[in-house]
C-alpha cells in the first residue's frame, strides 16, 4: 500500500460543514486523490450522519486511544468519495450532538476533551491501518495536536519516524485555547508545557501545537500569510509565526465549480452563463418572490450578504449603514446568516423596520445561499479580516460583483474598480463610512453604466480559482517533505 497522506479535519462537506473549512475539505483532498495522490481523510462521526443518506460502514470497534485515556475506545466508520477513503471517528458522547462546536448561546463546555479525543483516536486509527503515513495534514485547532504527538512519538516509535506534518490555518482567530489543567489529558510529555510548546499565557493552546511542531505551515491566501505576521492580525501568535516564516506559505483556496456554477446549479429555477445571462434576471425575479421583497426591486440594485454573523464578517458595519441606505437610496438588501445573537436580533429588527426592502434569513440553508448568489446584483463582504473567503469567489462565478474590504483572500481574488479589468469593488478599511461609499460606487455603475456593469459581470464569471492549481502547490510541499509518488 502506498504511504498515505492523511487529512485530519473537524469538517468535510457533504458530511459536515459550518463554513469555508467544510467546503475546502470537501474539495482539496478529492482533487489530490484525482491527481493520483494517496489521500485519506479522518473526521468525527457527527450524530446527523447516523440518519443521513450516506452509505457508511462500521470498520473498527473498540480501538484504544491510549495513555492517559485508557480504557476509552473509539469505533471507526468508513465510506469513500469517488474512491477516496473517509474514516469517521465515532464516540457518541462527543459527537452525537445537535451542533458541531457550540449552541447559539455558548461553546460546548468539553470542546477541548472532544478534540483531544479526536486527535488521539486519529493516531490510533492510523496505527491500526498498519502503514506509517507519509504526511499528516491537519486543519485548524481541532486537529492541531497531531503534529505534537507525532513529533514526540517519533523519538521512541519507529512507526512515526518518517511521518511529516503540515498545519493549515484556515482562521488564526480560532485557536482552541483552554485551561492549563486540560494539558494533562493530552498525554503529551511535560516538556511540551512551556512557551516554546503548547503553553500560551498560562493556557493550553491547541492551534499552537500545530504551529510549533508541524514541519510546514500553510494558510489559505498569500495576503493572509503576510497579515498574520503582524501584531494586529497575529492574535498573539505573530512572534511565533515570524520565527517560522521560512516554513510558512499562503496558498489560495479554490472554489468547487461542480457545486458553485450558475450554468449547472440545481438550486436555481433558471441557469445562465457568460454567453447567455438571461437566466440571472429570472433568478432575481424568483428570489424577490421567494423572500417577499417589493416587486419594483427588479429594476433596482439588490445586494446580498451570506456568512456567519460574527465580528469577522463585518455584519455590524453593514447594519449600521442600513438606515441611511434605506432612507436615501432605492435598493434592496438580503442577509443570510446565523451567529452572534445580538447580530441576529439586530438584523431581524432591521427587517421589521424596512419590510420588503431589507430581508434577514437567520438560519443555515445551503440552497438559499445559491439562490442569493444568483439573484442578487452585488455581493457584500465587509470583512474585518478574511483568511481566504469562498463566498466572494462564488459571487464572481455567479456574476454578482463583490463589494468587499481589501483584506486577505478578498484582496487576492477581487480586482477592484476602476481598473479596466475590474471584477468588483473594494474599500481599504473595515469602516461603515468606507463601506457606504463603496456601495454607492457600485450602485452608480449599476444604474448609470449598464454595459460596463455587464462587462464586469462577464469578466468575474470567467475568473477561475481552480483547486487543481492550489493542489499542485500542496503537492510541492509534500514532495519537499519527502513524499515519493
Ligand atoms: P468562513 O469559512 O469564514 O465562514 P467562507 O466565505 O470561506 O467563510 O465560507 C462560508 C461558506 O459557508 C460558504 O459556502 C457559504 O455559502 C456558507 N454559509 C455561511 N453562512 C451560511 C448560511 N447561513 N446558510 C448557508 N450557507 C452559509
XYZ file of C-alpha atoms and ligand atoms in Angstrom:
512
model
C 0.000 0.000 0.000
C 1.307 3.469 -0.867
C 2.113 5.516 2.210
C -0.813 7.743 2.783
C -1.374 11.434 3.123
C -3.894 11.662 5.950
C -6.075 14.734 6.284
C -7.474 15.185 9.797
C -10.348 17.642 9.874
C -13.359 18.506 12.003
C -15.485 19.247 8.901
C -15.837 17.815 5.425
C -18.621 18.683 3.020
C -21.057 16.981 2.277
C -20.898 15.219 5.654
C -20.359 18.265 7.849
C -19.904 21.999 7.375
C -20.126 25.215 9.332
C -18.256 27.381 6.811
C -15.289 27.511 4.479
C -13.342 24.730 6.213
C -16.057 22.235 5.289
C -16.036 23.417 1.668
C -12.240 23.252 1.428
C -12.124 19.757 2.888
C -14.877 18.675 0.510
C -12.676 19.677 -2.429
C -8.923 19.714 -1.748
C -8.379 16.071 -0.692
C -10.585 14.865 -3.528
C -8.662 16.957 -6.054
C -5.403 15.481 -4.752
C -6.932 11.999 -4.944
C -7.940 12.591 -8.568
C -4.378 13.716 -9.274
C -3.184 10.306 -8.109
C -2.171 11.194 -4.545
C -2.835 8.507 -1.924
C -5.123 10.631 0.258
C -7.431 9.572 3.076
C -9.487 11.765 5.397
C -10.239 11.314 9.097
C -13.147 13.249 10.602
C -15.614 12.949 13.504
C -18.761 10.870 13.141
C -21.347 13.513 13.933
C -24.770 12.354 15.021
C -26.547 13.627 11.942
C -24.548 11.207 9.762
C -26.179 8.269 11.518
C -29.509 9.050 9.933
C -28.151 10.618 6.740
C -28.347 9.275 3.233
C -24.668 8.308 3.018
C -23.620 4.679 2.978
C -21.192 4.383 5.851
C -19.710 1.089 7.079
C -18.569 0.108 10.536
C -14.894 -0.860 10.121
C -13.314 -0.981 13.583
C -14.541 -1.456 17.106
C -13.131 -0.545 20.478
C -9.869 0.927 19.328
C -7.955 2.094 22.388
C -6.899 5.715 22.200
C -4.026 5.205 24.627
C -2.451 6.929 27.587
C -3.852 8.779 29.531
C -7.269 7.843 28.194
C -7.388 4.125 28.984
C -9.863 2.476 28.915
C -11.559 4.879 26.477
C -12.038 3.491 22.993
C -13.343 4.609 19.636
C -15.276 2.912 16.896
C -14.461 3.773 13.317
C -16.802 4.019 10.344
C -15.763 4.471 6.759
C -17.008 5.402 3.344
C -15.385 6.638 0.198
C -15.890 9.607 -2.087
C -15.099 8.583 -5.651
C -12.645 6.022 -4.282
C -11.049 8.307 -1.659
C -11.349 6.768 1.810
C -13.021 8.821 4.532
C -12.825 7.494 8.106
C -15.207 8.638 10.820
C -14.172 8.643 14.458
C -17.167 7.596 16.485
C -17.847 8.283 20.098
C -21.438 9.350 20.568
C -20.901 11.206 23.838
C -18.621 13.628 21.995
C -20.003 13.920 18.501
C -23.659 12.932 18.572
C -24.956 16.447 19.226
C -27.207 18.957 17.547
C -24.390 21.404 16.726
C -20.737 20.954 15.830
C -18.908 23.217 18.298
C -21.431 25.389 20.080
C -25.071 26.106 20.725
C -26.302 29.595 19.724
C -25.621 30.647 23.335
C -22.207 29.164 24.110
C -19.366 26.839 23.139
C -19.717 23.245 24.289
C -18.028 23.038 27.680
C -15.966 19.992 26.723
C -14.616 21.085 23.316
C -11.009 20.521 24.422
C -11.790 16.992 25.550
C -13.761 16.281 22.368
C -10.942 17.250 20.050
C -8.073 15.870 22.157
C -10.040 12.642 21.855
C -10.406 13.132 18.089
C -6.637 13.597 17.682
C -5.804 10.613 19.862
C -8.339 8.435 18.058
C -6.920 9.544 14.677
C -3.470 8.393 15.802
C -4.902 5.073 16.948
C -6.630 4.615 13.602
C -3.527 5.393 11.527
C -1.602 2.925 13.705
C -4.294 0.286 13.177
C -4.213 0.758 9.404
C -0.656 -0.513 9.600
C 1.384 1.531 7.132
C 3.187 4.576 8.543
C 1.682 7.700 6.990
C 3.938 9.786 4.760
C 2.175 13.041 5.629
C -0.371 14.019 8.247
C -2.039 17.238 7.183
C -4.087 18.947 9.888
C -6.567 21.809 9.680
C -7.214 24.401 12.380
C -7.087 23.846 16.123
C -9.380 20.833 16.260
C -6.723 18.545 14.762
C -3.628 20.602 15.644
C -2.348 18.376 18.447
C -1.422 15.709 15.902
C 1.927 17.269 14.865
C 2.892 17.486 18.561
C 2.071 13.821 19.155
C 3.916 12.740 16.039
C 6.939 14.890 16.960
C 7.274 13.233 20.380
C 6.212 9.711 19.380
C 8.748 9.664 16.541
C 11.525 9.688 19.141
C 10.533 6.318 20.522
C 8.353 4.653 17.952
C 9.822 3.894 14.520
C 6.279 3.806 13.111
C 6.166 7.605 13.201
C 9.844 8.263 12.452
C 9.309 9.182 8.800
C 5.953 10.910 9.040
C 5.959 14.631 8.213
C 3.273 17.038 9.258
C 1.601 20.053 7.662
C -0.593 22.501 9.579
C -3.057 24.625 7.618
C -4.518 27.671 9.328
C -7.954 28.466 7.968
C -8.597 31.136 10.591
C -5.990 32.201 13.144
C -8.595 33.802 15.398
C -9.875 30.392 16.464
C -7.084 28.788 18.462
C -8.675 26.264 20.790
C -7.474 27.999 23.938
C -8.345 26.186 27.158
C -7.455 25.997 30.826
C -3.984 24.649 31.646
C -5.494 21.787 33.637
C -6.559 20.179 30.353
C -2.926 19.714 29.328
C -2.761 16.567 31.475
C -5.461 14.974 29.304
C -3.430 15.486 26.124
C -0.891 12.847 27.107
C 1.982 14.960 25.817
C 5.302 14.889 27.679
C 5.808 17.520 30.379
C 8.439 19.239 28.232
C 5.673 20.316 25.781
C 4.354 22.599 28.511
C 6.347 25.754 28.011
C 6.362 28.872 25.850
C 8.111 27.002 23.058
C 5.417 24.320 23.201
C 1.666 24.308 23.690
C 1.508 26.763 26.576
C 0.108 30.203 25.757
C -0.002 32.755 28.553
C -0.652 30.011 31.076
C -3.327 28.287 28.953
C -3.346 25.296 26.651
C -3.420 26.489 23.029
C -4.185 23.644 20.664
C -3.540 25.537 17.416
C -0.123 26.496 18.758
C 0.762 22.782 18.849
C 0.354 22.754 15.072
C 2.282 25.978 14.573
C 5.198 24.828 16.747
C 5.547 21.171 15.792
C 4.365 20.848 12.174
C 7.124 20.612 9.579
C 5.292 23.133 7.396
C 2.616 25.716 7.979
C 0.261 26.901 5.299
C -2.577 29.339 5.267
C -5.265 29.989 2.734
C -4.132 33.068 0.813
C -0.812 34.836 0.166
C -2.065 38.123 1.655
C -3.276 36.444 4.850
C 0.116 34.707 5.158
C 1.643 38.187 5.407
C -1.087 39.691 7.591
C -0.754 37.054 10.317
C 2.866 38.074 10.841
C 1.645 41.465 12.122
C 0.677 42.064 15.748
C -2.747 43.300 14.660
C -3.707 40.122 12.784
C -1.442 37.643 14.590
C -3.766 37.116 17.570
C -0.835 36.748 19.951
C 0.976 34.263 17.691
C 2.675 36.728 15.316
C 6.072 36.336 17.026
C 5.985 32.553 16.693
C 4.813 32.824 13.090
C 7.567 35.295 12.256
C 10.122 32.848 13.646
C 8.619 30.184 11.406
C 8.156 32.451 8.385
C 10.572 30.299 6.347
C 8.211 27.331 6.735
C 5.033 29.314 6.119
C 3.316 29.704 2.773
C -0.038 31.102 1.646
C -1.933 29.013 -0.910
C -5.216 30.443 -2.081
C -8.207 28.135 -1.872
C -10.035 27.084 -4.959
C -13.763 27.075 -5.466
C -15.626 23.883 -6.240
C -17.278 24.759 -9.528
C -19.024 21.407 -9.701
C -21.203 22.766 -6.864
C -20.949 26.534 -7.385
C -21.692 27.149 -11.032
C -24.710 29.083 -12.353
C -24.789 27.098 -15.585
C -25.367 23.803 -13.745
C -26.580 24.814 -10.255
C -29.569 22.622 -9.350
C -30.941 25.089 -6.795
C -31.817 27.711 -9.423
C -35.003 27.902 -11.476
C -33.001 29.213 -14.432
C -29.381 28.529 -15.260
C -27.165 31.058 -17.010
C -23.646 31.562 -18.280
C -21.400 34.392 -19.518
C -22.702 33.666 -23.026
C -26.352 33.915 -22.007
C -27.140 35.965 -18.945
C -30.918 35.931 -19.352
C -31.403 33.334 -16.575
C -29.915 35.679 -13.997
C -32.847 38.060 -14.309
C -35.251 35.159 -13.762
C -33.259 34.181 -10.664
C -33.618 37.751 -9.372
C -37.386 37.780 -10.001
C -37.783 34.425 -8.267
C -35.669 35.467 -5.298
C -37.751 38.618 -4.852
C -40.895 36.487 -4.791
C -39.363 33.780 -2.551
C -38.317 36.297 0.085
C -41.348 38.563 -0.193
C -39.402 41.616 -1.347
C -41.035 44.526 -3.184
C -41.550 43.674 -6.887
C -40.090 47.039 -8.049
C -36.679 45.898 -6.782
C -36.334 44.027 -10.059
C -35.222 47.361 -11.523
C -33.111 48.419 -8.552
C -29.790 47.154 -7.152
C -30.247 44.077 -4.954
C -27.357 43.441 -2.566
C -26.718 40.116 -0.802
C -24.753 39.077 2.274
C -24.113 35.440 3.247
C -21.985 34.473 6.192
C -21.513 33.778 9.855
C -22.878 36.703 11.858
C -19.593 37.330 13.583
C -17.352 40.410 14.019
C -15.043 38.997 11.363
C -17.670 39.288 8.639
C -18.498 42.953 9.376
C -22.273 42.427 9.558
C -22.338 45.166 12.227
C -20.669 47.587 9.769
C -23.332 46.826 7.215
C -26.242 47.022 9.644
C -25.006 50.366 10.908
C -25.435 51.975 7.481
C -28.700 50.222 6.571
C -30.996 53.036 7.844
C -29.151 55.594 5.735
C -29.082 53.325 2.692
C -32.792 52.627 3.048
C -33.808 56.246 3.585
C -31.769 57.749 0.776
C -31.498 55.070 -1.864
C -33.861 52.801 -3.661
C -32.230 49.405 -3.234
C -32.756 46.045 -1.561
C -30.591 44.061 0.864
C -30.732 40.366 1.738
C -28.822 38.944 4.708
C -28.476 35.179 5.150
C -26.592 34.135 8.247
C -26.596 32.947 11.779
C -24.193 33.513 14.601
C -23.983 36.032 17.414
C -27.362 36.516 18.986
C -27.143 40.334 19.110
C -26.319 40.482 15.391
C -29.183 38.123 14.627
C -31.606 40.293 16.612
C -30.279 43.483 15.016
C -30.763 42.047 11.525
C -34.288 40.891 12.346
C -35.143 44.336 13.751
C -33.944 45.970 10.524
C -36.093 43.545 8.542
C -39.111 44.695 10.574
C -38.159 48.354 10.075
C -37.747 48.084 6.300
C -40.168 45.363 5.177
C -39.879 44.337 1.567
C -36.506 46.036 1.168
C -34.255 44.533 3.854
C -34.681 40.829 4.401
C -32.911 38.778 7.098
C -32.935 34.991 6.945
C -31.417 33.875 10.217
C -30.712 30.235 9.578
C -28.329 27.977 7.725
C -29.703 26.982 4.359
C -27.429 25.806 1.626
C -29.873 26.042 -1.293
C -30.929 29.627 -0.489
C -27.237 30.600 -0.412
C -27.029 29.543 -4.078
C -30.180 31.459 -4.988
C -28.925 34.636 -3.280
C -25.636 34.379 -5.153
C -27.583 34.109 -8.402
C -30.434 36.534 -7.736
C -28.504 39.494 -6.336
C -26.705 42.142 -8.380
C -23.922 42.711 -5.910
C -22.398 40.654 -3.089
C -21.468 42.312 0.207
C -18.406 41.138 2.120
C -17.251 43.877 4.504
C -14.949 41.521 6.460
C -12.569 42.910 9.069
C -10.195 40.129 8.077
C -10.628 37.245 5.667
C -8.134 34.351 5.550
C -9.380 33.435 2.074
C -13.131 33.664 1.800
C -15.025 31.489 -0.610
C -18.297 33.341 -0.898
C -16.697 36.145 -2.922
C -15.316 33.522 -5.329
C -18.800 32.044 -5.682
C -20.199 35.566 -6.191
C -17.719 36.187 -9.019
C -18.763 32.946 -10.710
C -22.450 33.854 -10.323
C -21.879 37.247 -11.988
C -22.533 39.125 -8.757
C -19.594 41.521 -8.359
C -18.487 41.769 -4.730
C -18.255 44.910 -2.633
C -15.591 43.922 -0.111
C -12.820 45.058 2.179
C -9.361 44.716 0.631
C -8.030 42.197 3.175
C -6.572 38.680 2.973
C -8.090 36.493 0.307
C -10.521 39.229 -0.756
C -7.562 41.320 -1.849
C -6.097 38.298 -3.652
C -9.265 37.401 -5.542
C -11.056 40.671 -6.430
C -9.709 43.139 -8.960
C -11.143 46.455 -7.789
C -12.958 49.008 -9.903
C -11.961 51.349 -11.648
C -9.206 49.095 -13.059
C -10.064 48.226 -16.681
C -10.134 44.535 -15.744
C -12.168 45.092 -12.558
C -14.304 42.273 -11.133
C -15.662 44.075 -8.063
C -15.293 46.957 -5.623
C -13.082 47.177 -2.558
C -12.577 49.579 0.313
C -9.405 49.799 2.330
C -10.678 49.881 5.865
C -13.474 47.931 7.503
C -15.432 51.042 8.494
C -19.125 51.929 7.964
C -18.340 55.136 6.029
C -15.986 53.387 3.630
C -18.442 50.574 3.094
C -21.188 53.111 2.387
C -19.051 54.908 -0.207
C -18.090 51.625 -1.817
C -21.732 50.510 -2.093
C -22.549 53.902 -3.622
C -19.795 53.460 -6.215
C -21.128 50.037 -7.170
C -24.731 51.267 -7.358
C -23.672 54.210 -9.516
C -22.068 51.911 -12.077
C -25.060 49.540 -11.937
C -27.607 52.310 -12.549
C -25.662 54.639 -14.844
C -23.446 52.413 -16.935
C -25.093 49.064 -17.501
C -22.811 47.980 -20.400
C -19.769 48.466 -18.159
C -21.505 46.537 -15.360
C -22.276 43.639 -17.703
C -18.674 43.574 -18.892
C -17.577 43.383 -15.266
C -20.039 40.562 -14.570
C -18.781 38.557 -17.519
C -15.149 39.089 -16.523
C -15.970 37.964 -12.987
C -17.805 34.874 -14.250
C -14.826 33.891 -16.369
C -12.430 34.001 -13.384
C -11.404 30.570 -12.216
C -9.951 29.774 -8.829
C -9.464 26.115 -9.527
C -8.486 23.547 -6.950
C -6.067 21.968 -9.425
C -3.762 24.997 -9.243
C -3.861 25.077 -5.442
C -3.498 21.306 -5.085
C -0.288 21.392 -7.145
C 1.204 23.772 -4.576
C 0.319 21.392 -1.743
C 1.898 18.515 -3.674
C 5.103 20.566 -3.963
C 5.168 20.874 -0.176
C 4.513 17.159 0.333
C 7.371 16.353 -2.068
C 9.726 18.737 -0.268
C 8.832 16.805 2.868
C 9.851 13.572 1.209
C 6.639 12.214 -0.319
C 7.565 9.885 -3.139
C 4.801 9.320 -5.653
P -15.965 31.217 6.613
O -15.254 29.942 6.373
O -15.136 32.250 7.277
O -17.271 31.025 7.323
P -16.216 31.405 3.700
O -16.631 32.526 2.804
O -14.860 30.848 3.423
O -16.368 31.884 5.199
O -17.241 30.198 3.550
C -18.533 30.262 4.006
C -19.335 29.098 3.468
O -20.466 28.882 4.317
C -19.919 29.344 2.090
O -20.121 28.115 1.422
C -21.266 29.998 2.412
O -22.195 29.889 1.360
C -21.673 29.178 3.608
N -22.591 29.822 4.548
C -22.284 30.676 5.555
N -23.398 31.010 6.242
C -24.427 30.369 5.637
C -25.842 30.283 5.889
N -26.412 30.948 6.888
N -26.583 29.500 5.081
C -25.990 28.815 4.059
N -24.671 28.845 3.785
C -23.901 29.597 4.559
